[in-house]
JSON list of C-alpha atoms in Angstrom, two decimals:
[
{"chain": "A", "resi": 242, "resn": "MET", "atom": "CA", "xyz": [-0.18, 0.05, -0.22]},
{"chain": "A", "resi": 243, "resn": "ASN", "atom": "CA", "xyz": [1.29, 3.52, -1.04]},
{"chain": "A", "resi": 244, "resn": "LYS", "atom": "CA", "xyz": [1.29, 6.37, 1.01]},
{"chain": "A", "resi": 245, "resn": "SER", "atom": "CA", "xyz": [-1.09, 8.01, -0.28]},
{"chain": "A", "resi": 246, "resn": "GLU", "atom": "CA", "xyz": [-3.91, 5.16, 0.00]},
{"chain": "A", "resi": 247, "resn": "LYS", "atom": "CA", "xyz": [-2.08, 5.19, 3.88]},
{"chain": "A", "resi": 248, "resn": "ASP", "atom": "CA", "xyz": [-3.29, 8.74, 4.31]},
{"chain": "A", "resi": 249, "resn": "ARG", "atom": "CA", "xyz": [-6.74, 8.23, 3.01]},
{"chain": "A", "resi": 250, "resn": "MET", "atom": "CA", "xyz": [-7.45, 5.36, 4.99]},
{"chain": "A", "resi": 251, "resn": "LYS", "atom": "CA", "xyz": [-6.02, 7.60, 8.10]},
{"chain": "A", "resi": 252, "resn": "LYS", "atom": "CA", "xyz": [-8.21, 10.20, 7.20]},
{"chain": "A", "resi": 253, "resn": "ILE", "atom": "CA", "xyz": [-11.23, 7.45, 7.24]},
{"chain": "A", "resi": 254, "resn": "GLY", "atom": "CA", "xyz": [-10.21, 6.44, 10.16]},
{"chain": "A", "resi": 255, "resn": "ASP", "atom": "CA", "xyz": [-10.22, 9.16, 11.82]},
{"chain": "A", "resi": 256, "resn": "ASN", "atom": "CA", "xyz": [-13.84, 10.71, 10.90]},
{"chain": "A", "resi": 257, "resn": "ILE", "atom": "CA", "xyz": [-16.10, 8.26, 11.79]},
{"chain": "A", "resi": 258, "resn": "SER", "atom": "CA", "xyz": [-18.08, 9.12, 15.14]},
{"chain": "A", "resi": 259, "resn": "LYS", "atom": "CA", "xyz": [-19.36, 6.64, 17.33]},
{"chain": "A", "resi": 260, "resn": "ILE", "atom": "CA", "xyz": [-22.50, 5.03, 17.29]},
{"chain": "A", "resi": 261, "resn": "TYR", "atom": "CA", "xyz": [-25.45, 6.62, 18.60]},
{"chain": "A", "resi": 262, "resn": "PHE", "atom": "CA", "xyz": [-29.31, 5.74, 19.31]},
{"chain": "A", "resi": 263, "resn": "PRO", "atom": "CA", "xyz": [-31.22, 8.56, 17.85]},
{"chain": "A", "resi": 264, "resn": "LEU", "atom": "CA", "xyz": [-34.35, 8.40, 19.43]},
{"chain": "A", "resi": 265, "resn": "ALA", "atom": "CA", "xyz": [-36.24, 8.52, 22.84]},
{"chain": "A", "resi": 266, "resn": "ARG", "atom": "CA", "xyz": [-34.59, 6.31, 25.67]},
{"chain": "A", "resi": 267, "resn": "TRP", "atom": "CA", "xyz": [-38.21, 4.84, 26.65]},
{"chain": "A", "resi": 268, "resn": "ARG", "atom": "CA", "xyz": [-38.89, 3.85, 22.38]},
{"chain": "A", "resi": 269, "resn": "TYR", "atom": "CA", "xyz": [-35.64, 1.21, 23.23]},
{"chain": "A", "resi": 270, "resn": "LEU", "atom": "CA", "xyz": [-37.58, -0.33, 25.95]},
{"chain": "A", "resi": 271, "resn": "VAL", "atom": "CA", "xyz": [-40.71, -0.85, 23.94]},
{"chain": "A", "resi": 272, "resn": "LEU", "atom": "CA", "xyz": [-38.87, -3.41, 21.52]},
{"chain": "A", "resi": 273, "resn": "PHE", "atom": "CA", "xyz": [-41.40, -2.92, 18.37]},
{"chain": "A", "resi": 274, "resn": "GLN", "atom": "CA", "xyz": [-40.57, -0.36, 16.38]},
{"chain": "A", "resi": 275, "resn": "SER", "atom": "CA", "xyz": [-44.14, -0.35, 14.54]},
{"chain": "A", "resi": 276, "resn": "ARG", "atom": "CA", "xyz": [-47.05, -2.17, 14.28]},
{"chain": "A", "resi": 277, "resn": "SER", "atom": "CA", "xyz": [-46.51, -4.37, 11.40]},
{"chain": "A", "resi": 278, "resn": "GLN", "atom": "CA", "xyz": [-43.22, -6.02, 13.06]},
{"chain": "A", "resi": 279, "resn": "ALA", "atom": "CA", "xyz": [-45.31, -6.73, 16.46]},
{"chain": "A", "resi": 280, "resn": "ILE", "atom": "CA", "xyz": [-47.75, -7.59, 14.28]},
{"chain": "A", "resi": 281, "resn": "SER", "atom": "CA", "xyz": [-45.13, -10.33, 12.49]},
{"chain": "A", "resi": 282, "resn": "TRP", "atom": "CA", "xyz": [-43.17, -11.16, 15.18]},
{"chain": "A", "resi": 283, "resn": "ILE", "atom": "CA", "xyz": [-46.25, -12.41, 17.63]},
{"chain": "A", "resi": 284, "resn": "VAL", "atom": "CA", "xyz": [-47.71, -14.68, 14.39]},
{"chain": "A", "resi": 285, "resn": "THR", "atom": "CA", "xyz": [-44.11, -15.82, 14.16]},
{"chain": "A", "resi": 286, "resn": "LEU", "atom": "CA", "xyz": [-43.91, -16.73, 17.45]},
{"chain": "A", "resi": 287, "resn": "LEU", "atom": "CA", "xyz": [-47.36, -18.06, 18.11]},
{"chain": "A", "resi": 288, "resn": "GLY", "atom": "CA", "xyz": [-46.99, -20.26, 14.48]},
{"chain": "A", "resi": 289, "resn": "SER", "atom": "CA", "xyz": [-43.91, -21.70, 16.53]},
{"chain": "A", "resi": 290, "resn": "MET", "atom": "CA", "xyz": [-45.06, -22.30, 19.60]},
{"chain": "A", "resi": 291, "resn": "VAL", "atom": "CA", "xyz": [-47.68, -24.27, 17.63]},
{"chain": "A", "resi": 292, "resn": "LEU", "atom": "CA", "xyz": [-45.61, -26.29, 16.10]},
{"chain": "A", "resi": 293, "resn": "VAL", "atom": "CA", "xyz": [-42.92, -27.23, 18.93]},
{"chain": "A", "resi": 294, "resn": "SER", "atom": "CA", "xyz": [-46.78, -28.37, 21.25]},
{"chain": "A", "resi": 295, "resn": "TYR", "atom": "CA", "xyz": [-47.01, -30.34, 18.80]},
{"chain": "A", "resi": 296, "resn": "LEU", "atom": "CA", "xyz": [-43.92, -31.94, 17.83]},
{"chain": "A", "resi": 297, "resn": "PHE", "atom": "CA", "xyz": [-43.25, -32.31, 21.91]},
{"chain": "A", "resi": 298, "resn": "SER", "atom": "CA", "xyz": [-47.19, -33.37, 23.17]},
{"chain": "A", "resi": 299, "resn": "ASP", "atom": "CA", "xyz": [-45.75, -36.95, 23.47]},
{"chain": "A", "resi": 300, "resn": "SER", "atom": "CA", "xyz": [-41.78, -36.25, 24.82]},
{"chain": "A", "resi": 301, "resn": "LYS", "atom": "CA", "xyz": [-41.53, -35.09, 28.65]},
{"chain": "A", "resi": 302, "resn": "ALA", "atom": "CA", "xyz": [-39.83, -31.86, 27.67]},
{"chain": "A", "resi": 303, "resn": "PRO", "atom": "CA", "xyz": [-41.13, -29.21, 29.75]},
{"chain": "A", "resi": 304, "resn": "LEU", "atom": "CA", "xyz": [-43.01, -27.55, 26.87]},
{"chain": "A", "resi": 305, "resn": "ASP", "atom": "CA", "xyz": [-43.05, -24.05, 29.39]},
{"chain": "A", "resi": 306, "resn": "GLY", "atom": "CA", "xyz": [-39.60, -24.03, 29.30]},
{"chain": "A", "resi": 307, "resn": "LEU", "atom": "CA", "xyz": [-39.51, -24.41, 25.68]},
{"chain": "A", "resi": 308, "resn": "LEU", "atom": "CA", "xyz": [-42.35, -21.81, 24.59]},
{"chain": "A", "resi": 309, "resn": "LEU", "atom": "CA", "xyz": [-40.74, -19.24, 26.81]},
{"chain": "A", "resi": 310, "resn": "GLY", "atom": "CA", "xyz": [-36.88, -19.66, 25.43]},
{"chain": "A", "resi": 311, "resn": "ALA", "atom": "CA", "xyz": [-38.36, -19.40, 21.86]},
{"chain": "A", "resi": 312, "resn": "ALA", "atom": "CA", "xyz": [-40.06, -15.73, 23.09]},
{"chain": "A", "resi": 313, "resn": "ILE", "atom": "CA", "xyz": [-37.05, -15.23, 24.86]},
{"chain": "A", "resi": 314, "resn": "GLY", "atom": "CA", "xyz": [-34.80, -16.04, 21.79]},
{"chain": "A", "resi": 315, "resn": "SER", "atom": "CA", "xyz": [-36.49, -14.37, 19.45]},
{"chain": "A", "resi": 316, "resn": "SER", "atom": "CA", "xyz": [-36.38, -11.28, 21.28]},
{"chain": "A", "resi": 317, "resn": "PHE", "atom": "CA", "xyz": [-32.98, -11.04, 20.12]},
{"chain": "A", "resi": 318, "resn": "SER", "atom": "CA", "xyz": [-33.99, -10.42, 16.32]},
{"chain": "A", "resi": 319, "resn": "LEU", "atom": "CA", "xyz": [-36.19, -7.58, 17.69]},
{"chain": "A", "resi": 320, "resn": "MET", "atom": "CA", "xyz": [-32.59, -5.90, 19.23]},
{"chain": "A", "resi": 321, "resn": "ALA", "atom": "CA", "xyz": [-30.57, -6.90, 16.10]},
{"chain": "A", "resi": 322, "resn": "VAL", "atom": "CA", "xyz": [-32.93, -4.23, 13.91]},
{"chain": "A", "resi": 323, "resn": "LEU", "atom": "CA", "xyz": [-32.78, -0.89, 16.82]},
{"chain": "A", "resi": 324, "resn": "PRO", "atom": "CA", "xyz": [-32.15, 1.82, 15.34]},
{"chain": "A", "resi": 325, "resn": "ALA", "atom": "CA", "xyz": [-28.83, 3.37, 15.70]},
{"chain": "A", "resi": 326, "resn": "LYS", "atom": "CA", "xyz": [-26.49, 5.41, 13.50]},
{"chain": "A", "resi": 327, "resn": "PHE", "atom": "CA", "xyz": [-23.10, 6.90, 13.03]},
{"chain": "A", "resi": 328, "resn": "THR", "atom": "CA", "xyz": [-22.14, 9.94, 10.46]},
{"chain": "A", "resi": 329, "resn": "VAL", "atom": "CA", "xyz": [-18.95, 9.68, 8.39]},
{"chain": "A", "resi": 330, "resn": "GLN", "atom": "CA", "xyz": [-16.61, 12.68, 6.60]},
{"chain": "A", "resi": 331, "resn": "ASP", "atom": "CA", "xyz": [-16.47, 12.14, 3.11]},
{"chain": "A", "resi": 332, "resn": "ASP", "atom": "CA", "xyz": [-13.48, 14.71, 2.21]},
{"chain": "A", "resi": 333, "resn": "GLY", "atom": "CA", "xyz": [-13.72, 13.30, -1.51]},
{"chain": "A", "resi": 334, "resn": "LEU", "atom": "CA", "xyz": [-12.35, 9.95, 0.15]},
{"chain": "A", "resi": 335, "resn": "ALA", "atom": "CA", "xyz": [-15.11, 7.26, -1.55]},
{"chain": "A", "resi": 336, "resn": "VAL", "atom": "CA", "xyz": [-16.47, 6.56, 2.04]},
{"chain": "A", "resi": 337, "resn": "LEU", "atom": "CA", "xyz": [-19.86, 6.23, 0.17]},
{"chain": "A", "resi": 338, "resn": "GLY", "atom": "CA", "xyz": [-18.23, 3.01, -2.11]},
{"chain": "A", "resi": 339, "resn": "GLU", "atom": "CA", "xyz": [-16.85, 1.40, 0.95]},
{"chain": "A", "resi": 340, "resn": "ILE", "atom": "CA", "xyz": [-20.11, 1.19, 2.28]},
{"chain": "A", "resi": 341, "resn": "GLU", "atom": "CA", "xyz": [-21.97, -0.04, -0.04]},
{"chain": "A", "resi": 342, "resn": "ILE", "atom": "CA", "xyz": [-19.39, -2.65, -0.51]},
{"chain": "A", "resi": 343, "resn": "CYS", "atom": "CA", "xyz": [-20.05, -3.56, 2.90]},
{"chain": "A", "resi": 344, "resn": "LEU", "atom": "CA", "xyz": [-23.68, -3.91, 3.06]},
{"chain": "A", "resi": 345, "resn": "LEU", "atom": "CA", "xyz": [-23.72, -5.74, -0.44]},
{"chain": "A", "resi": 346, "resn": "LYS", "atom": "CA", "xyz": [-21.25, -8.06, 1.75]},
{"chain": "A", "resi": 347, "resn": "ILE", "atom": "CA", "xyz": [-23.61, -8.60, 5.03]},
{"chain": "A", "resi": 348, "resn": "ASN", "atom": "CA", "xyz": [-26.41, -9.80, 2.38]},
{"chain": "A", "resi": 349, "resn": "TYR", "atom": "CA", "xyz": [-28.08, -5.77, 1.71]},
{"chain": "A", "resi": 350, "resn": "ILE", "atom": "CA", "xyz": [-29.22, -5.07, -1.47]},
{"chain": "A", "resi": 351, "resn": "GLU", "atom": "CA", "xyz": [-30.49, -1.46, -2.91]},
{"chain": "A", "resi": 352, "resn": "GLU", "atom": "CA", "xyz": [-33.39, -0.67, -2.72]},
{"chain": "A", "resi": 353, "resn": "GLN", "atom": "CA", "xyz": [-34.26, 2.76, -3.89]},
{"chain": "A", "resi": 354, "resn": "ARG", "atom": "CA", "xyz": [-32.11, 6.17, -4.93]},
{"chain": "A", "resi": 355, "resn": "LEU", "atom": "CA", "xyz": [-33.91, 9.13, -4.19]},
{"chain": "A", "resi": 356, "resn": "GLY", "atom": "CA", "xyz": [-31.47, 12.22, -4.67]},
{"chain": "A", "resi": 357, "resn": "LYS", "atom": "CA", "xyz": [-29.20, 12.14, -1.32]},
{"chain": "A", "resi": 358, "resn": "LYS", "atom": "CA", "xyz": [-30.66, 9.37, 0.26]},
{"chain": "A", "resi": 359, "resn": "ILE", "atom": "CA", "xyz": [-30.04, 5.03, -0.85]},
{"chain": "A", "resi": 360, "resn": "ILE", "atom": "CA", "xyz": [-31.96, 3.18, 1.47]},
{"chain": "A", "resi": 361, "resn": "TYR", "atom": "CA", "xyz": [-30.84, -0.71, 1.37]},
{"chain": "A", "resi": 362, "resn": "ARG", "atom": "CA", "xyz": [-32.34, -3.46, 2.05]},
{"chain": "A", "resi": 363, "resn": "GLN", "atom": "CA", "xyz": [-31.92, -7.56, 3.34]},
{"chain": "A", "resi": 364, "resn": "ASN", "atom": "CA", "xyz": [-31.82, -9.46, 0.52]},
{"chain": "A", "resi": 365, "resn": "LEU", "atom": "CA", "xyz": [-34.57, -11.98, 2.28]},
{"chain": "A", "resi": 366, "resn": "PRO", "atom": "CA", "xyz": [-38.56, -13.14, 1.25]},
{"chain": "A", "resi": 367, "resn": "ARG", "atom": "CA", "xyz": [-40.44, -10.41, 2.62]},
{"chain": "A", "resi": 368, "resn": "LEU", "atom": "CA", "xyz": [-42.04, -12.64, 5.16]},
{"chain": "A", "resi": 369, "resn": "LEU", "atom": "CA", "xyz": [-38.42, -13.31, 6.96]},
{"chain": "A", "resi": 370, "resn": "ARG", "atom": "CA", "xyz": [-37.72, -9.36, 6.80]},
{"chain": "A", "resi": 371, "resn": "TRP", "atom": "CA", "xyz": [-38.71, -6.04, 8.73]},
{"chain": "A", "resi": 372, "resn": "ASP", "atom": "CA", "xyz": [-38.98, -2.25, 7.10]},
{"chain": "A", "resi": 373, "resn": "GLU", "atom": "CA", "xyz": [-36.80, -1.74, 10.66]},
{"chain": "A", "resi": 374, "resn": "GLY", "atom": "CA", "xyz": [-34.05, -4.06, 9.03]},
{"chain": "A", "resi": 375, "resn": "ASN", "atom": "CA", "xyz": [-33.21, -1.07, 6.47]},
{"chain": "A", "resi": 376, "resn": "VAL", "atom": "CA", "xyz": [-30.37, 0.67, 6.26]},
{"chain": "A", "resi": 377, "resn": "GLN", "atom": "CA", "xyz": [-29.71, 4.25, 4.93]},
{"chain": "A", "resi": 378, "resn": "ILE", "atom": "CA", "xyz": [-27.12, 6.35, 3.82]},
{"chain": "A", "resi": 379, "resn": "ILE", "atom": "CA", "xyz": [-28.10, 10.28, 3.76]},
{"chain": "A", "resi": 380, "resn": "SER", "atom": "CA", "xyz": [-25.36, 12.64, 2.14]},
{"chain": "A", "resi": 381, "resn": "GLU", "atom": "CA", "xyz": [-25.82, 15.91, 4.35]},
{"chain": "A", "resi": 382, "resn": "GLY", "atom": "CA", "xyz": [-22.70, 17.62, 1.64]},
{"chain": "A", "resi": 383, "resn": "ASN", "atom": "CA", "xyz": [-19.66, 15.98, 2.80]},
{"chain": "A", "resi": 384, "resn": "ILE", "atom": "CA", "xyz": [-21.17, 13.89, 5.94]},
{"chain": "A", "resi": 385, "resn": "LEU", "atom": "CA", "xyz": [-22.46, 10.07, 5.32]},
{"chain": "A", "resi": 386, "resn": "VAL", "atom": "CA", "xyz": [-25.42, 9.53, 7.79]},
{"chain": "A", "resi": 387, "resn": "VAL", "atom": "CA", "xyz": [-25.44, 6.23, 8.28]},
{"chain": "A", "resi": 388, "resn": "MET", "atom": "CA", "xyz": [-28.65, 4.79, 10.25]},
{"chain": "A", "resi": 389, "resn": "GLY", "atom": "CA", "xyz": [-31.09, 1.83, 10.44]},
{"chain": "A", "resi": 390, "resn": "ALA", "atom": "CA", "xyz": [-30.91, -1.77, 12.22]},
{"chain": "A", "resi": 391, "resn": "TYR", "atom": "CA", "xyz": [-28.36, -1.84, 15.28]},
{"chain": "A", "resi": 392, "resn": "MET", "atom": "CA", "xyz": [-26.58, -4.84, 13.81]},
{"chain": "A", "resi": 393, "resn": "ALA", "atom": "CA", "xyz": [-26.37, -3.88, 10.23]},
{"chain": "A", "resi": 394, "resn": "VAL", "atom": "CA", "xyz": [-25.05, -0.81, 11.08]},
{"chain": "A", "resi": 395, "resn": "ARG", "atom": "CA", "xyz": [-22.08, -2.05, 13.88]},
{"chain": "A", "resi": 396, "resn": "LYS", "atom": "CA", "xyz": [-21.30, -4.26, 10.77]},
{"chain": "A", "resi": 397, "resn": "VAL", "atom": "CA", "xyz": [-20.88, -1.44, 8.40]},
{"chain": "A", "resi": 398, "resn": "ARG", "atom": "CA", "xyz": [-18.69, 0.89, 10.80]},
{"chain": "A", "resi": 399, "resn": "SER", "atom": "CA", "xyz": [-16.68, -1.62, 12.21]},
{"chain": "A", "resi": 400, "resn": "SER", "atom": "CA", "xyz": [-16.00, -2.44, 8.99]},
{"chain": "A", "resi": 401, "resn": "LEU", "atom": "CA", "xyz": [-14.48, 0.84, 7.97]},
{"chain": "A", "resi": 402, "resn": "LEU", "atom": "CA", "xyz": [-12.93, 0.68, 11.07]},
{"chain": "A", "resi": 403, "resn": "LYS", "atom": "CA", "xyz": [-11.12, -2.34, 9.82]},
{"chain": "A", "resi": 404, "resn": "ASP", "atom": "CA", "xyz": [-10.13, -0.74, 6.25]},
{"chain": "A", "resi": 405, "resn": "TYR", "atom": "CA", "xyz": [-8.49, 1.66, 8.27]},
{"chain": "A", "resi": 406, "resn": "PHE", "atom": "CA", "xyz": [-6.10, -0.34, 10.32]},
{"chain": "A", "resi": 407, "resn": "ASN", "atom": "CA", "xyz": [-6.06, -3.56, 8.17]},
{"chain": "A", "resi": 408, "resn": "ASN", "atom": "CA", "xyz": [-6.11, -1.54, 5.08]},
{"chain": "A", "resi": 409, "resn": "LYS", "atom": "CA", "xyz": [-8.64, -3.97, 3.48]},
{"chain": "A", "resi": 410, "resn": "ILE", "atom": "CA", "xyz": [-12.54, -3.97, 3.53]},
{"chain": "A", "resi": 411, "resn": "ASP", "atom": "CA", "xyz": [-14.55, -6.89, 5.58]},
{"chain": "A", "resi": 412, "resn": "CYS", "atom": "CA", "xyz": [-17.56, -6.92, 6.73]},
{"chain": "A", "resi": 413, "resn": "ASP", "atom": "CA", "xyz": [-17.24, -10.05, 8.16]},
{"chain": "A", "resi": 414, "resn": "VAL", "atom": "CA", "xyz": [-17.33, -8.92, 12.00]}
]
């Protein structure tokens, strides 16, 4: 890697903000961000509970424990899509391209471009994804705001920081 590329990576690393949570704190206590997300999660959970009840009805497995475990375990999918964001100052460093490459590597596809706003969504069937899992990249002058599902935003930010330290794009965080 030549000196100019090292300088570029240092500038990118120096211009990345911490991840922060933009909503009021109480909104993070209510894991559901929308009615459709709540309905989808409840229907999926109830369906899996019926299936588990049917499959284990003849066994001596503690059914209430299995059902409680399903509810607790599935709540992690809600936490993964809580809204978060970070900013990065571009200054002509082509950071947008690196962000988009990372999103593609973590199985996101471009859904829409509206002026200075790009929306990426998970590359999954509609039944298996929520709109809350989308990631938006908004250009505000030379500042890029990356906001969306916490886990995806965290992976993108970590990837940019790894670029800075390892000099390569790596989204397998």
